[in-house]
PDB file of C-alpha atoms in Angstrom:
ATOM      1  CA  MET A   1       0.000   0.000   0.000  1.00 57.00           C
ATOM      2  CA  VAL A   2       1.141   3.508  -0.816  1.00 64.00           C
ATOM      3  CA  SER A   3       1.534   5.838   2.132  1.00 75.00           C
ATOM      4  CA  TRP A   4       0.112   9.332   2.515  1.00 75.00           C
ATOM      5  CA  ILE A   5       3.585  10.865   2.031  1.00 83.00           C
ATOM      6  CA  ILE A   6       4.172   9.175  -1.345  1.00 84.00           C
ATOM      7  CA  SER A   7       0.683  10.119  -2.482  1.00 81.00           C
ATOM      8  CA  ARG A   8       1.255  13.718  -1.410  1.00 85.00           C
ATOM      9  CA  LEU A   9       4.580  13.874  -3.285  1.00 88.00           C
ATOM     10  CA  VAL A  10       3.070  12.475  -6.486  1.00 86.00           C
ATOM     11  CA  VAL A  11       0.153  14.928  -6.352  1.00 86.00           C
ATOM     12  CA  LEU A  12       2.543  17.789  -5.630  1.00 89.00           C
ATOM     13  CA  ILE A  13       5.007  16.966  -8.413  1.00 91.00           C
ATOM     14  CA  PHE A  14       2.687  15.652 -11.134  1.00 89.00           C
ATOM     15  CA  GLY A  15      -0.490  17.430 -10.153  1.00 90.00           C
ATOM     16  CA  THR A  16       0.915  20.875  -9.325  1.00 90.00           C
ATOM     17  CA  LEU A  17       4.526  21.540 -10.361  1.00 93.00           C
ATOM     18  CA  TYR A  18       4.486  19.921 -13.801  1.00 92.00           C
ATOM     19  CA  PRO A  19       1.190  21.601 -14.820  1.00 92.00           C
ATOM     20  CA  ALA A  20       2.463  24.938 -13.459  1.00 92.00           C
ATOM     21  CA  TYR A  21       5.564  24.719 -15.652  1.00 93.00           C
ATOM     22  CA  SER A  22       3.490  23.638 -18.670  1.00 90.00           C
ATOM     23  CA  SER A  23       1.143  26.597 -18.062  1.00 89.00           C
ATOM     24  CA  TYR A  24       4.171  28.897 -17.981  1.00 92.00           C
ATOM     25  CA  LYS A  25       5.310  27.512 -21.333  1.00 90.00           C
ATOM     26  CA  ALA A  26       1.822  27.997 -22.807  1.00 89.00           C
ATOM     27  CA  VAL A  27       1.719  31.632 -21.671  1.00 89.00           C
ATOM     28  CA  LYS A  28       5.273  32.265 -22.879  1.00 91.00           C
ATOM     29  CA  THR A  29       4.664  30.842 -26.356  1.00 90.00           C
ATOM     30  CA  LYS A  30       1.173  32.395 -26.529  1.00 87.00           C
ATOM     31  CA  ASN A  31      -0.220  29.067 -27.729  1.00 87.00           C
ATOM     32  CA  VAL A  32      -3.966  29.517 -27.259  1.00 89.00           C
ATOM     33  CA  LYS A  33      -4.760  25.803 -27.583  1.00 90.00           C
ATOM     34  CA  GLU A  34      -2.290  24.882 -24.817  1.00 89.00           C
ATOM     35  CA  TYR A  35      -3.435  27.827 -22.735  1.00 88.00           C
ATOM     36  CA  VAL A  36      -7.101  26.664 -22.877  1.00 91.00           C
ATOM     37  CA  LYS A  37      -6.038  23.083 -22.101  1.00 91.00           C
ATOM     38  CA  TRP A  38      -4.166  24.119 -18.947  1.00 92.00           C
ATOM     39  CA  MET A  39      -6.903  26.508 -17.836  1.00 92.00           C
ATOM     40  CA  MET A  40      -9.383  23.594 -17.987  1.00 93.00           C
ATOM     41  CA  TYR A  41      -6.919  21.470 -16.023  1.00 94.00           C
ATOM     42  CA  TRP A  42      -6.517  24.088 -13.261  1.00 94.00           C
ATOM     43  CA  ILE A  43     -10.273  24.506 -12.865  1.00 93.00           C
ATOM     44  CA  VAL A  44     -10.772  20.744 -12.530  1.00 93.00           C
ATOM     45  CA  PHE A  45      -7.744  20.459 -10.231  1.00 94.00           C
ATOM     46  CA  ALA A  46      -9.178  23.183  -7.960  1.00 92.00           C
ATOM     47  CA  PHE A  47     -12.348  21.105  -7.518  1.00 93.00           C
ATOM     48  CA  PHE A  48     -10.236  17.976  -6.973  1.00 92.00           C
ATOM     49  CA  THR A  49      -8.188  19.730  -4.261  1.00 90.00           C
ATOM     50  CA  THR A  50     -11.362  20.906  -2.524  1.00 90.00           C
ATOM     51  CA  ALA A  51     -12.867  17.403  -2.624  1.00 90.00           C
ATOM     52  CA  GLU A  52      -9.542  15.871  -1.557  1.00 87.00           C
ATOM     53  CA  THR A  53      -9.598  17.850   1.684  1.00 85.00           C
ATOM     54  CA  LEU A  54     -12.848  16.143   2.682  1.00 87.00           C
ATOM     55  CA  THR A  55     -12.092  12.696   1.289  1.00 84.00           C
ATOM     56  CA  ASP A  56      -8.710  12.549   3.054  1.00 81.00           C
ATOM     57  CA  ILE A  57     -10.570  12.847   6.353  1.00 83.00           C
ATOM     58  CA  VAL A  58     -13.464  10.533   5.541  1.00 84.00           C
ATOM     59  CA  LEU A  59     -12.033   7.921   3.134  1.00 80.00           C
ATOM     60  CA  SER A  60      -8.335   7.646   3.970  1.00 76.00           C
ATOM     61  CA  TRP A  61      -8.998   4.321   5.740  1.00 80.00           C
ATOM     62  CA  PHE A  62     -10.429   2.876   2.495  1.00 79.00           C
ATOM     63  CA  PRO A  63      -8.104   0.238   0.905  1.00 82.00           C
ATOM     64  CA  PHE A  64      -6.139   1.591  -2.065  1.00 86.00           C
ATOM     65  CA  TYR A  65      -7.433   5.130  -1.443  1.00 84.00           C
ATOM     66  CA  PHE A  66      -4.026   6.771  -2.024  1.00 86.00           C
ATOM     67  CA  GLU A  67      -3.359   4.618  -5.095  1.00 88.00           C
ATOM     68  CA  LEU A  68      -6.701   5.709  -6.570  1.00 88.00           C
ATOM     69  CA  LYS A  69      -5.841   9.327  -5.908  1.00 88.00           C
ATOM     70  CA  ILE A  70      -2.497   8.975  -7.717  1.00 88.00           C
ATOM     71  CA  ALA A  71      -4.213   7.211 -10.651  1.00 91.00           C
ATOM     72  CA  PHE A  72      -6.808  10.000 -10.838  1.00 92.00           C
ATOM     73  CA  VAL A  73      -4.160  12.747 -11.024  1.00 91.00           C
ATOM     74  CA  ILE A  74      -2.285  10.854 -13.754  1.00 91.00           C
ATOM     75  CA  TRP A  75      -5.573  10.345 -15.627  1.00 93.00           C
ATOM     76  CA  LEU A  76      -6.239  14.106 -15.440  1.00 91.00           C
ATOM     77  CA  LEU A  77      -2.799  14.877 -16.906  1.00 90.00           C
ATOM     78  CA  SER A  78      -2.443  12.158 -19.512  1.00 88.00           C
ATOM     79  CA  PRO A  79      -2.483  13.451 -23.109  1.00 86.00           C
ATOM     80  CA  TYR A  80      -4.059  10.132 -24.140  1.00 88.00           C
ATOM     81  CA  THR A  81      -7.020  10.170 -21.751  1.00 88.00           C
ATOM     82  CA  LYS A  82      -7.370  13.984 -21.569  1.00 87.00           C
ATOM     83  CA  GLY A  83      -9.131  13.512 -18.250  1.00 91.00           C
ATOM     84  CA  SER A  84      -9.247  17.156 -17.248  1.00 91.00           C
ATOM     85  CA  SER A  85     -10.729  18.157 -20.598  1.00 92.00           C
ATOM     86  CA  VAL A  86     -13.348  15.381 -20.395  1.00 93.00           C
ATOM     87  CA  LEU A  87     -14.396  16.331 -16.856  1.00 93.00           C
ATOM     88  CA  TYR A  88     -14.468  20.020 -17.690  1.00 93.00           C
ATOM     89  CA  ARG A  89     -16.601  19.657 -20.834  1.00 93.00           C
ATOM     90  CA  LYS A  90     -19.043  17.070 -19.439  1.00 94.00           C
ATOM     91  CA  PHE A  91     -19.515  18.219 -15.845  1.00 93.00           C
ATOM     92  CA  VAL A  92     -17.774  21.416 -14.783  1.00 92.00           C
ATOM     93  CA  HIS A  93     -18.675  23.756 -17.652  1.00 92.00           C
ATOM     94  CA  PRO A  94     -22.392  22.829 -17.820  1.00 92.00           C
ATOM     95  CA  THR A  95     -22.757  23.073 -14.023  1.00 90.00           C
ATOM     96  CA  LEU A  96     -20.985  26.424 -13.773  1.00 90.00           C
ATOM     97  CA  SER A  97     -22.960  27.776 -16.752  1.00 90.00           C
ATOM     98  CA  ASN A  98     -26.280  26.876 -15.088  1.00 92.00           C
ATOM     99  CA  LYS A  99     -25.293  28.292 -11.691  1.00 88.00           C
ATOM    100  CA  GLU A 100     -23.200  31.249 -12.864  1.00 87.00           C
ATOM    101  CA  LYS A 101     -25.693  33.999 -11.897  1.00 90.00           C
ATOM    102  CA  GLU A 102     -26.281  32.559  -8.425  1.00 90.00           C
ATOM    103  CA  ILE A 103     -22.540  32.151  -7.865  1.00 88.00           C
ATOM    104  CA  ASP A 104     -21.854  35.737  -8.998  1.00 87.00           C
ATOM    105  CA  GLU A 105     -24.582  37.084  -6.683  1.00 89.00           C
ATOM    106  CA  TYR A 106     -23.241  35.050  -3.792  1.00 89.00           C
ATOM    107  CA  ILE A 107     -19.689  36.304  -4.407  1.00 87.00           C
ATOM    108  CA  THR A 108     -20.934  39.919  -4.570  1.00 86.00           C
ATOM    109  CA  GLN A 109     -22.894  39.528  -1.323  1.00 86.00           C
ATOM    110  CA  ALA A 110     -19.954  37.842   0.391  1.00 83.00           C
ATOM    111  CA  ARG A 111     -17.602  40.598  -0.779  1.00 83.00           C
ATOM    112  CA  ASP A 112     -19.987  43.341   0.455  1.00 81.00           C
ATOM    113  CA  LYS A 113     -20.525  41.611   3.803  1.00 82.00           C
ATOM    114  CA  SER A 114     -16.814  41.024   4.261  1.00 81.00           C
ATOM    115  CA  TYR A 115     -16.151  44.708   3.487  1.00 80.00           C
ATOM    116  CA  GLU A 116     -18.775  45.805   6.030  1.00 80.00           C
ATOM    117  CA  THR A 117     -17.378  43.358   8.593  1.00 80.00           C
ATOM    118  CA  MET A 118     -13.832  44.576   8.023  1.00 82.00           C
ATOM    119  CA  MET A 119     -14.950  48.210   8.424  1.00 80.00           C
ATOM    120  CA  ARG A 120     -16.843  47.379  11.628  1.00 79.00           C
ATOM    121  CA  VAL A 121     -13.936  45.394  13.050  1.00 79.00           C
ATOM    122  CA  GLY A 122     -11.492  48.113  11.969  1.00 78.00           C
ATOM    123  CA  LYS A 123     -13.528  50.839  13.681  1.00 79.00           C
ATOM    124  CA  ARG A 124     -13.816  48.739  16.820  1.00 80.00           C
ATOM    125  CA  GLY A 125     -10.064  48.108  16.770  1.00 77.00           C
ATOM    126  CA  LEU A 126      -9.341  51.816  16.340  1.00 78.00           C
ATOM    127  CA  ASN A 127     -11.689  52.659  19.220  1.00 78.00           C
ATOM    128  CA  LEU A 128      -9.973  50.094  21.446  1.00 78.00           C
ATOM    129  CA  ALA A 129      -6.552  51.438  20.503  1.00 75.00           C
ATOM    130  CA  ALA A 130      -7.643  55.037  21.144  1.00 74.00           C
ATOM    131  CA  ASN A 131      -9.128  54.100  24.520  1.00 77.00           C
ATOM    132  CA  ALA A 132      -5.972  52.222  25.448  1.00 73.00           C
ATOM    133  CA  ALA A 133      -3.827  55.215  24.448  1.00 72.00           C
ATOM    134  CA  VAL A 134      -5.995  57.645  26.448  1.00 73.00           C
ATOM    135  CA  THR A 135      -5.970  55.331  29.467  1.00 75.00           C
ATOM    136  CA  ALA A 136      -2.204  54.921  29.270  1.00 70.00           C
ATOM    137  CA  ALA A 137      -1.738  58.681  28.928  1.00 69.00           C
ATOM    138  CA  ALA A 138      -4.040  59.357  31.881  1.00 70.00           C
ATOM    139  CA  LYS A 139      -2.213  56.809  34.025  1.00 68.00           C
ATOM    140  CA  GLY A 140       1.129  58.242  32.953  1.00 63.00           C
ATOM    141  CA  GLN A 141      -0.038  61.761  33.778  1.00 63.00           C
ATOM    142  CA  GLY A 142      -1.238  60.563  37.188  1.00 62.00           C
ATOM    143  CA  VAL A 143       2.160  59.050  37.935  1.00 60.00           C
ATOM    144  CA  LEU A 144       3.890  62.248  36.816  1.00 57.00           C
ATOM    145  CA  SER A 145       1.642  64.447  38.940  1.00 60.00           C
ATOM    146  CA  GLU A 146       2.219  62.172  41.945  1.00 62.00           C
ATOM    147  CA  LYS A 147       5.960  62.508  41.446  1.00 60.00           C
ATOM    148  CA  LEU A 148       5.653  66.285  41.248  1.00 57.00           C
ATOM    149  CA  ARG A 149       3.389  66.396  44.299  1.00 59.00           C
ATOM    150  CA  SER A 150       5.989  64.478  46.296  1.00 58.00           C
ATOM    151  CA  PHE A 151       8.232  67.529  46.032  1.00 55.00           C
ATOM    152  CA  SER A 152       6.937  70.141  48.465  1.00 53.00           C
ATOM    153  CA  MET A 153       7.991  73.743  48.444  1.00 53.00           C
ATOM    154  CA  GLN A 154      10.128  72.998  51.484  1.00 54.00           C
ATOM    155  CA  ASP A 155      12.016  70.354  49.509  1.00 56.00           C
ATOM    156  CA  LEU A 156      12.589  72.795  46.666  1.00 55.00           C
ATOM    157  CA  THR A 157      13.905  75.517  49.030  1.00 57.00           C
ATOM    158  CA  LEU A 158      16.202  72.965  50.631  1.00 58.00           C
ATOM    159  CA  ILE A 159      17.604  72.093  47.210  1.00 57.00           C
ATOM    160  CA  ARG A 160      18.094  75.793  46.504  1.00 55.00           C
ATOM    161  CA  ASP A 161      19.775  76.370  49.859  1.00 55.00           C
ATOM    162  CA  GLU A 162      22.024  73.330  49.407  1.00 53.00           C
ATOM    163  CA  ASP A 163      23.119  74.655  46.010  1.00 52.00           C
ATOM    164  CA  THR A 164      23.875  78.035  47.605  1.00 53.00           C
ATOM    165  CA  VAL A 165      25.906  76.409  50.374  1.00 51.00           C
ATOM    166  CA  HIS A 166      27.675  74.271  47.783  1.00 52.00           C
ATOM    167  CA  LEU A 167      28.587  77.366  45.735  1.00 52.00           C
ATOM    168  CA  GLN A 168      29.686  79.234  48.834  1.00 53.00           C
ATOM    169  CA  SER A 169      31.888  76.371  49.988  1.00 51.00           C
ATOM    170  CA  ARG A 170      33.795  76.481  46.708  1.00 52.00           C
ATOM    171  CA  GLU A 171      34.306  80.266  46.728  1.00 50.00           C
ATOM    172  CA  PRO A 172      33.392  81.697  50.146  1.00 50.00           C
ATOM    173  CA  GLN A 173      33.993  85.310  49.137  1.00 50.00           C
ATOM    174  CA  LEU A 174      31.191  85.279  46.546  1.00 49.00           C
ATOM    175  CA  HIS A 175      28.176  85.835  48.751  1.00 48.00           C
ATOM    176  CA  PRO A 176      28.511  86.168  52.491  1.00 50.00           C
ATOM    177  CA  SER A 177      24.779  86.417  53.160  1.00 50.00           C
ATOM    178  CA  GLY A 178      22.397  83.452  52.873  1.00 51.00           C
ATOM    179  CA  GLY A 179      20.518  84.672  49.760  1.00 51.00           C
ATOM    180  CA  SER A 180      18.866  82.650  47.071  1.00 51.00           C
ATOM    181  CA  LEU A 181      20.572  80.657  44.371  1.00 50.00           C
ATOM    182  CA  LEU A 182      19.591  83.184  41.718  1.00 50.00           C
ATOM    183  CA  GLU A 183      21.213  86.039  43.646  1.00 54.00           C
ATOM    184  CA  THR A 184      24.357  83.950  44.165  1.00 50.00           C
ATOM    185  CA  ILE A 185      24.641  83.190  40.451  1.00 51.00           C
ATOM    186  CA  GLU A 186      24.052  86.832  39.491  1.00 52.00           C
ATOM    187  CA  ASP A 187      26.691  88.049  41.961  1.00 53.00           C
ATOM    188  CA  SER A 188      29.242  85.443  40.885  1.00 51.00           C
ATOM    189  CA  GLY A 189      28.717  86.390  37.244  1.00 50.00           C
ATOM    190  CA  THR A 190      29.335  90.076  37.821  1.00 48.00           C
ATOM    191  CA  GLU A 191      32.456  89.563  39.906  1.00 48.00           C
ATOM    192  CA  HIS A 192      34.188  87.307  37.369  1.00 48.00           C
ATOM    193  CA  CYS A 193      33.321  89.168  34.166  1.00 48.00           C
ATOM    194  CA  PRO A 194      36.031  91.739  33.250  1.00 51.00           C
ATOM    195  CA  GLY A 195      34.803  95.118  32.137  1.00 50.00           C
ATOM    196  CA  PHE A 196      31.348  94.557  33.704  1.00 49.00           C
ATOM    197  CA  SER A 197      30.410  97.162  36.218  1.00 49.00           C
ATOM    198  CA  SER A 198      27.386  96.835  38.437  1.00 46.00           C
ATOM    199  CA  SER A 199      25.433 100.005  38.987  1.00 46.00           C
TER     200      SER A 199
END
C-alpha cells in the first residue's frame, strides 16, 4: 500500500509543479490551444483539491485510497485520456454555466458583507486602541503628577539652599549672606566678568 507521504509527493510533483511549468510555457509561447487546455486542467484540479480535503478525512482508511488518488491525477494529466478536458466539458462547464448567476450574486454579497465586517472590526479596533492610548496617557499623567506632588515647596527651598551652600563652599567670598541661588549666580557672574560694572 502507498503511504500518505508518497501520495502527497506524487500529487505535488505531477499534479501541481508539472502543470504549473506547462502553463508557464503555454503563456510564454502564446499558444492559445495549450493555454485553454491548462486553464481547464486548473479549474478541474481546484475542484479535486477541494474534494480531496474532505475525502482525506473521511475515506483515507479505504483500501487503495491513495493509489486511486495517484491514478486520478495521472488520468487528469495524460495526453491520451485527456481527463481534465473530459471532466471540464461534461460536468464542470455545464454546471458552472447553469449556476453562474447565483454564484456571482453570492460572491458579490460575500464581498460586500466582508467589506462591512472589516470596516466594523477596523472601527472597533481603532476605538480600542484610542481608549488604550488615552488610558495609558491618563495613568502616565497621574504618575507624573504624583511625582511632582511628592516635592513640596520645602524640599525645593532645601535644594536651593544646598546649592547656595555648595557654591559658597567652593568660593566663600562670593556671597557672604544666605541669599537665594539666583542672587548667588548673578553676583558670581558680575564679579568674574572683566569690564562689567554693576550700577
